[in-house]
Amino acid sequence: MSKIVAFCCENSGHKVVESLGLSMPSNVDIRKIPCTGRLEIAQMLAEIEQGAEKVLVLACPLDNCKYVRGNQRAAKRVAAAKNALRDAGLSEDMIRIEFMSSLDKHKLKAVFVEMGVI
Amino acid sequence: MIVAERKPFDEILSMIGNARKVLILGCGSCVTVCMAGGEKETQLLASTIRLSDKKQNITRELRCATIERQCDKEFFAAVANDVKWADIIVSMACGVGVQFCGEVFTDKEVVPALNTKFYGATVEQGVWSERCVGCGDCVLFKFGGICPIARCSKSLLNGPCGGSQNGMCEVDPENIQCGWQLIYDRMAAIGRLDLLEQNQPLKNWSTGRDGGPRRVVKEDATL
């Protein structure tokens, strides 16, 4: 199974992760952050460098960010990180962003299945 | 400030070539503000190179450092040991910083990671726009504070030309405002349209690039 690192907004993604409780896959490392808009491009790449097979960013639904545009910023930075992966000759699919509310447990499970985590 | 943007990754890699000890040197001034060559950008470039090297089984060591400015000699002392260690310096400064880095460390190869674009301002977050070409003889007082040399695609001193349509320039009607429309609007707003009645004489371009590389000496500051 893939080892992934998930950067989770404390207002949405991290709450979904918490709601999974014991059913949370053990091969997912959680990084709780105050807002995905805080996430830097180099932070995502550093996780890949340090052995993560994939990086997942869990942001609030579009137009529903506590900090107004944090999730939109994150989407642009994920796109830039994908560009860097392409430059390095790697698959851009190694980094992925998903937008979900704290109630979207079913969506997160589906994402984990798609990413080969469970 | 001086505005720059990063060169394509492949071009940077080709400049680095077979060097095995690489110092990526950021600049903490203009290029940090325009998000092209500051500390964050050095980390991003280094990370991308490391991932690329790993993919191609290349063994290479990278160090990152960012100094206050690459256009003043005294700031280079902080990275002297890193420079000594490195085979090559990838400067993430503007063209000034790259050259100056090479003047300070004369025995090192210094290559540019950025393309230096213009003197500009931040018009909105992530967007920079040209405002000055450094002509050496400022004429802003004649044009309401809007430079016809930098803002008009033809640098006309007696504009506008026929390519001005709906306030936009024919060179790129989607993105470039007509500099002369801006000048007219501004002069109207400040009640100085009378200044535009005067024909401007030929400009003496010898104070600009046409006069060769320039130099400023401020006697009371020299030692």
mmCIF file of N, CA and C in Angstrom, chain A residues 40-42 45-46 48-49 73 84-85 87-90, chain B residues 6 9-10 40 43-44 47-48 50-52 54-55 125:
data_model
loop_
_atom_site.group_PDB
_atom_site.id
_atom_site.type_symbol
_atom_site.label_atom_id
_atom_site.label_comp_id
_atom_site.label_asym_id
_atom_site.label_seq_id
_atom_site.Cartn_x
_atom_site.Cartn_y
_atom_site.Cartn_z
ATOM 1 N N GLU A 40 3.173 25.627 1.623
ATOM 2 C CA GLU A 40 4.132 26.081 0.614
ATOM 3 C C GLU A 40 4.404 24.959 -0.394
ATOM 4 N N ILE A 41 4.783 25.353 -1.593
ATOM 5 C CA ILE A 41 5.070 24.372 -2.650
ATOM 6 C C ILE A 41 6.219 23.460 -2.216
ATOM 7 N N ALA A 42 7.269 24.074 -1.655
ATOM 8 C CA ALA A 42 8.437 23.290 -1.256
ATOM 9 C C ALA A 42 8.104 22.292 -0.141
ATOM 10 N N LEU A 45 6.853 19.182 -1.872
ATOM 11 C CA LEU A 45 7.953 18.469 -2.529
ATOM 12 C C LEU A 45 8.877 17.823 -1.503
ATOM 13 N N ALA A 46 9.055 18.485 -0.363
ATOM 14 C CA ALA A 46 9.937 17.934 0.675
ATOM 15 C C ALA A 46 9.412 16.585 1.164
ATOM 16 N N ILE A 48 7.754 14.405 -0.598
ATOM 17 C CA ILE A 48 8.088 13.423 -1.643
ATOM 18 C C ILE A 48 9.565 13.043 -1.525
ATOM 19 N N GLU A 49 10.413 14.087 -1.339
ATOM 20 C CA GLU A 49 11.852 13.825 -1.186
ATOM 21 C C GLU A 49 12.116 12.891 -0.025
ATOM 22 N N ARG A 73 -5.802 29.424 -2.952
ATOM 23 C CA ARG A 73 -4.342 29.549 -2.988
ATOM 24 C C ARG A 73 -3.706 28.162 -3.018
ATOM 25 N N ALA A 84 6.478 21.330 -10.871
ATOM 26 C CA ALA A 84 7.831 20.986 -10.418
ATOM 27 C C ALA A 84 8.070 19.478 -10.558
ATOM 28 N N LEU A 85 7.061 18.700 -10.253
ATOM 29 C CA LEU A 85 7.200 17.238 -10.404
ATOM 30 C C LEU A 85 7.437 16.874 -11.869
ATOM 31 N N ASP A 87 8.765 18.809 -14.109
ATOM 32 C CA ASP A 87 10.138 19.236 -14.404
ATOM 33 C C ASP A 87 11.148 18.174 -13.980
ATOM 34 N N ALA A 88 10.850 17.551 -12.834
ATOM 35 C CA ALA A 88 11.786 16.560 -12.285
ATOM 36 C C ALA A 88 11.626 15.193 -12.942
ATOM 37 N N GLY A 89 10.684 15.087 -13.867
ATOM 38 C CA GLY A 89 10.480 13.820 -14.565
ATOM 39 C C GLY A 89 9.609 12.843 -13.803
ATOM 40 N N LEU A 90 8.858 13.351 -12.837
ATOM 41 C CA LEU A 90 7.981 12.496 -12.030
ATOM 42 C C LEU A 90 6.525 12.714 -12.421
ATOM 43 N N ARG B 6 11.614 33.078 -12.957
ATOM 44 C CA ARG B 6 12.575 31.976 -13.047
ATOM 45 C C ARG B 6 12.667 31.424 -14.457
ATOM 46 N N PHE B 9 13.096 25.120 -15.975
ATOM 47 C CA PHE B 9 13.918 24.196 -15.192
ATOM 48 C C PHE B 9 14.996 23.529 -16.050
ATOM 49 N N ASP B 10 14.630 23.098 -17.241
ATOM 50 C CA ASP B 10 15.600 22.398 -18.100
ATOM 51 C C ASP B 10 16.805 23.283 -18.427
ATOM 52 N N LYS B 40 12.214 31.132 -0.332
ATOM 53 C CA LYS B 40 11.239 30.090 -0.714
ATOM 54 C C LYS B 40 11.554 29.518 -2.089
ATOM 55 N N GLN B 43 14.493 27.154 -2.104
ATOM 56 C CA GLN B 43 14.111 25.831 -1.578
ATOM 57 C C GLN B 43 13.366 25.023 -2.646
ATOM 58 N N LEU B 44 12.481 25.708 -3.367
ATOM 59 C CA LEU B 44 11.699 25.027 -4.400
ATOM 60 C C LEU B 44 12.606 24.518 -5.522
ATOM 61 N N SER B 47 14.696 21.581 -4.235
ATOM 62 C CA SER B 47 13.878 20.382 -4.104
ATOM 63 C C SER B 47 13.625 19.732 -5.466
ATOM 64 N N THR B 48 13.342 20.562 -6.459
ATOM 65 C CA THR B 48 13.079 20.043 -7.803
ATOM 66 C C THR B 48 14.339 19.391 -8.384
ATOM 67 N N ARG B 50 16.804 18.044 -6.634
ATOM 68 C CA ARG B 50 17.056 16.789 -5.906
ATOM 69 C C ARG B 50 16.148 15.672 -6.419
ATOM 70 N N LEU B 51 14.879 15.996 -6.657
ATOM 71 C CA LEU B 51 13.953 14.975 -7.165
ATOM 72 C C LEU B 51 14.366 14.512 -8.561
ATOM 73 N N SER B 52 14.782 15.464 -9.385
ATOM 74 C CA SER B 52 15.216 15.132 -10.739
ATOM 75 C C SER B 52 16.464 14.255 -10.697
ATOM 76 N N LYS B 54 17.462 12.327 -8.270
ATOM 77 C CA LYS B 54 17.123 11.001 -7.734
ATOM 78 C C LYS B 54 16.524 10.127 -8.838
ATOM 79 N N LYS B 55 15.681 10.734 -9.628
ATOM 80 C CA LYS B 55 15.043 10.004 -10.740
ATOM 81 C C LYS B 55 16.091 9.504 -11.737
ATOM 82 N N GLN B 125 -1.651 41.185 -6.050
ATOM 83 C CA GLN B 125 -0.845 40.067 -5.571
ATOM 84 C C GLN B 125 -0.520 39.107 -6.707
#
